[in-house]
Structure formats: C-alpha cells, structure tokens
Amino acid sequence: MYEINRAAVIGAGTMGLGIAGQLANAGVDVLLLDIPAEGDNRNAHGERAIERLLDESQPGLTHKDNLQRITIGNVEDDLDRLVDADWIAEAIVERLELKKALYKKIDAVRKPGSIVSSNTSTIPIAMLVEDMPVEFRAEFAITHFFNPVRYMRLLEIVRGEDTKAEVIECLETFNEVRMGKGIVVCNDTPGFLGNRVGVFAIQTALHAAFRLGLRPEEADAIFGRPMGIPKTGVFGLYDLIGIDLMSDVARSLEAILPESDMFHDVSAEIPLMQRMISEGYLGNKGSTGGFYRSADPGHGNSRQTLDFESFSYREFDDSKPAVAIEAELSGDFTLLFANDDVHGQYAWEIISNTLCYAASLVPEVNESLVSVDDAMKLGYNWLQGPMEMIDAIGVDTFITRLEQEGRDVPVFVKTAAGKSFYRVSDGTLQYLLADGTYADLRRAAGVTRFSEMRRTLDPVLENSVASYYELSDNLGLVEFHSKANTLDGDTMVLLQDAVRHASENLKGLIIHNDAAHFSCGVNLGSVLGFIRNADWSGLDQFLDHFQKTVLAMRYSPIPVVAAPSGLSLGGGFEVVLHADKVIYHANSVTGLVESLVGVVPGGGGVKETLYRWSELEGDVTKGAWHAFMNIGYGKTARSPLEAEPLAMFRKGVDGYVMNRDRLLDTAVGVALDMADNYSTEKRQPLAMPGRDVWQEMVEWLNKAQSKGHLTPHDVTTGSQIAMIVTGGDVDAGTIMSEEDICALERRAFLSLAKTSETRARVEHMLDHGSPLRN
C-alpha cells in the first residue's frame, strides 16, 4: 500500500538539508521547504542551504548532479506542493508548539496515504500528535537521523500508539535499501536509544576527567580509539559539535529523563565550561577556540590546549599514556583498566558505568540487546556495542568486579551470569533475551555483516593480518584485519594462497571486510623499514610479489569480486583494481595517492590505470596523459559516481549499493552469476607512446614547477610516473606487456625510495597521518 517515490523535507537546517541530500542520493525527487526570507528572494534560506550541501569539506551529495533532484521553496508559498509527496519529513527546531502547528497545515494539504514523520530527537511521539486526527496519527512516525546524514548509518524509527504497521514497514524498507540506513525501531521513551547511551558515555567521560584531574589530551587518549570509539575524544567532541550546543543536548536529556535515571549523575554543568561559554570559547566553530585551538602561524606546535588552572592556552602535549598505545595497537580495550592508576580508574569508570546504563535499558526501552549494540555501532561509530563489550570483558568477570566495588548489577547482566550475551549454536549466531533464553540473530533479507558471519566460521587460512574463509555458497572470502587494514608481505602471501585454494576448490572469491575502511594502502612502516635498512632487494621482492599476486587474482580461472567500503587507497585500491567486478558502497573513497608521499603506485596501479584509460580513449597516448594526471595529482573519488570519470569505476561492470550491510550479499550474488560461464583472457600488450611523449610530460612538470605549482620532488615523482605510462626512453610503438609495465613501476618506486625526500615524506605520514608538503 505504501510506496515512496517522491518526498518532501520541511526545514533546511543541518538535519533537514542532510535528509534532502540523501534522498537525492537515493534517486528520489525531493521538495525542500524552509521559512520564507525577508526581501525579494523568499527562498533565500533554501538557496544558502544548497550551498552548504555542496561544501567540499563534507559534501552531502554523492555527486553534484544529484542536486537536480532537489527543488527549494518556502512553507508559506509552496506548502500546497506537498500534495505530490509520498513521504513528508519534518526537521524544524525542537519546539513542540511549532511542530504541532505545522502538522495541522501539512494535514490540510497532504494526499491520503502519504507518510509524515518527525526528525525529533527528544519529543515523545505521543506529545507530537496528541491534537491530530486518528487518520494523521495512523500515518505518522518519528524518523530520527544522525548527523551527517549521508555518512551516519543509524536511523531510529519510533512507532506511535496509532501508527499502522504498514507505515513502519515502508519506512524501514525504504530507508534500509534506498537511504542506506541501519534501522533500530525504538519504543517511545525519552531520548530513544542512541543518544541516550551515547550522551551518557560522553558526559561520564567529561565529569570523570574533571574529577580525576586529567588534562584534555590524557582523557581523549583514553576515551578514543583505544576504547574502540572514534578518535575525537570527549573534549575534542565537545569542540567539534560546539561546547554550547553539546551542553544544550545534555540539558535537554536531563529535562526529559525520569529522576531515577543514572544520567542525572553526570548532567550537572561544570563551572569552567560555563565560563568558556560566557566568554565565547565555543570550540571549532568560533575564532577563540575551545578545549583546543589552532596555534598562531609560525608557532612551534600547530595545536594548543586550554589550561584549566590559568585559563590560557599552552602547547598541546601529543604524548599518550602507554596503556592507551598498547590497547589501540592490540585492539584490546580491557587493557585500559587492568591497572588501578588514574588512567585505569578513568577507563573503568566510563566503561563500567556506560555498560551498566546500556544494559539497564533492556527490555524497558528496547526489547533487543542487538538494537542497543546497533545503535552505538551505527550511530556513534563504536567498534563494539555495549553487550559485545561485556562479552569481551567476560560477563562473570564484569559482575564480580561490580560486586567487589559494592555496586548494583543490572538485572539483564545478572540474567547473563554464567553465559554470554551472544553465542554460536549449531552454526547460528544467537543473542540473549531478557527472559534468559536465546534467539537467532536474523537480519533483513539481503543484509549480512561479515563480522557476525565470521563468528560462525573457521578460517581455512589465517595469519595476523588477513584470513581466508569458505562460505556456504561454495565461494571463498578474504578478509584483511590489520590496523587500518594496511597491506604487507604477509597479507599478500595469504591472498596468493587464497586465490590458489579458491581456484582449485570453489566457484569464486570475494575480497571484503566490514571494518571502517577496506584498506588504507600498503603498510608504510614496512616500506620505511626497507628504506632505513637500504634493503632494496627486499623492497623489490615485496613489490614483485604484490604485482604477481594481483595479476594471479586477475587471471584466476574463477571470478574475483571485491566489495569495499570506507577508504580503498594506494595498495588497497590496487587490489580492488584487479578484481573482475567491484561492488562499492555509495560512500567509498578510492584513489592512488602514493605520489603524496613521494613514490609511485608499485602494485600494478599505474599499469591498470593506463590500460583502463587507453581502452576508454581508444588511444594509448591519450590514455597515458590521463593516467599521468590521475596518479600524479593523487586524485581521489568520494563515491562511485565521482570515481567513474576518473576510470576508477566501470559503468556496466562495477556496481554500488547504498547500504554497506548489503555489500556482501550483493557480491555473493554477482560472483555466483559470473561463475557458471566464467572465462578470462589475458590482455594484449600496449604499444607505448615512447620517449617523445615522456619528454613532453617532463616539460609540463618543469613548467608547473616554475609557476610554483609543484615542488622539486613532485617533479621527480611525476617524471617517474611519466616514464611508466609512456615506456620511458623507448621508441614510440614499443610493445610492452602488463608484466613489462609492472617492472617499470618497481624500477620507479625503488628509484624514489632511495631519495631523502621520499624518506622524509614517509616518516612524516607515519608520524602525523598527513602528507608533507614543501
């Protein structure tokens, strides 16, 4: 009965704009309305909003052309246009009386059978629709998106007492498949689920840091990646969101949660922060700064920290507690509270209180612990949900420590005593219910998370950085699992062995993981080790093995499908480039960025880019110029749609999905479809452009340097790229095979690796996580 083909969003603020942008990304025509502006241009608010949607620093669109699907207007002149909308999403300010008045106007013009929803994060649905007729209430729900809408995966849907089941089903299906969201259906309780737990954790971290006397750098070093949550930390997060805005969020939850709720223990305002707000220290959005600020130009350290005692800024201390480093490297957050020093106390206070709080919400706030875990993983980017974290600690270990400290143990945690919240039974992953029984964990059709599937499988091959599994579909799967999924010699050995095993025993091979990033490239630490030891033979052998492995993958007798999400850069993207087909996530970031650290792609990436462009242009020389520019500038794409004009996405060959949880199932289907009639042919050699074109490219580089656009080492690197794509000092028309071009890649890589500038750039990237530009 309900189907969404056209939509409208009311409110062109941050959230409404984000929802409209994601609807456009989903291929839906959307009407975006805001209040009318004063003056002649009554749609000025909407026009300014559209400019924000195109912000290069965080674009809300997967491609600028999607903007054509958004029509702007205002609620006075254009409200009657809502009649065409199948879904009307309200995202105006959090003021109940304004929302209620708007709903009456919407109901007067909307068509029968249209769905209306609110993006509220705090107001109960019963209050929103208490004055509305039953027909409106039946087609009304809360759809609470998280910011930024394009990138945050969680959508909380709240059903009202009168909401039709078909309305919820339509919203779930549309937003999961088309909008790419992970859906958590919440009860109509204050704060719903994600913010209730997430803000509690943040406030706990904030208050504990002040009480224990920790400096911002210390606290953020613990409450970050070592704990399995984003690196921002609590003070960094307050700065990012805005110290005043984040304080308002805490106050709003304080106002709506029952007096008995644990949140009130960490909701009090902190005097120093009150002073900061009153004096304009609001975080990143202000010029004054917040807990941190950027230093003046020419200052020794680019970042400074607010000293709480003197209320003045000092040098940022980038040293980290040893336990934070160890926990992050090992991926074991329990190390953080193994000792009872101040850092251990801080970590335990945050983790124990947050996990207890989350567990206390089952079943009253949500019947399923999976929903609680999903809310934190999808809405706050935690690596593990609260119940998964208790399992990692050990339920009984957790209970024992709470009891030793004289603390209450949540009823649901007691229910899990002697057991675990998740278990595998007869090859099926199950989760604990509030009554102490277990239920199978089943996702929507087409949705599979390999992190969950992996728990039911035993690896065929495994080492510290990668694993290879057999799936039930007679397919193999390779998963990278190093830090940032960087690639080294061990990775490529396992990939080589997996290709061989799958070729001999299975129908196809999938390369996939559901970590934050598919692969951030070759492990620069390994490369730097070769450079520091002047082990040029070892470096050449590593590159040669990498190239041979991806070529073996390309020409294996079975289809190989890559299914990446997040970052696929450098060597990680070179693996992707050699797959028969690629199923991308809509927000996949791809590119060969090696030139930014002063080297060239050495794993077949230059060769593959040259072939692709030559085939597209039907001319090797034109293809060489495209490849030269792509790789020399280290161009990246932030979506498959942006990747297509860069020859990184092959229209008609590759595909993409909006929901990253659908990557694996889609890749499996593609691999099986290919398997029955699969064959592969080796590419023909290329007739290379030769020395004249090489010299033209070098001249272009020198002219760009003379204009101040390139550094001397950029010219050195670019000259090596030019040598590869043209064949270098050879006659025009010289025939070169894929292996020949790969040999040129290795030669160029080694030549650059021997320079002091490349060594400095690699060291800077490892130390600072950003390229060194001279």
mmCIF file of N, CA, C and O in Angstrom, residues 91 212 246:
data_model
loop_
_atom_site.group_PDB
_atom_site.id
_atom_site.type_symbol
_atom_site.label_atom_id
_atom_site.label_comp_id
_atom_site.label_asym_id
_atom_site.label_seq_id
_atom_site.Cartn_x
_atom_site.Cartn_y
_atom_site.Cartn_z
ATOM 1 N N ALA A 91 11.728 18.508 9.876
ATOM 2 C CA ALA A 91 13.010 18.638 10.573
ATOM 3 C C ALA A 91 13.222 20.087 11.002
ATOM 4 O O ALA A 91 14.272 20.682 10.755
ATOM 5 N N LEU A 212 38.947 13.511 38.188
ATOM 6 C CA LEU A 212 40.249 12.861 38.370
ATOM 7 C C LEU A 212 41.422 13.779 38.029
ATOM 8 O O LEU A 212 42.580 13.378 38.167
ATOM 9 N N MET A 246 26.556 21.162 22.623
ATOM 10 C CA MET A 246 26.634 19.886 23.320
ATOM 11 C C MET A 246 26.083 20.014 24.739
ATOM 12 O O MET A 246 25.428 19.094 25.243
#
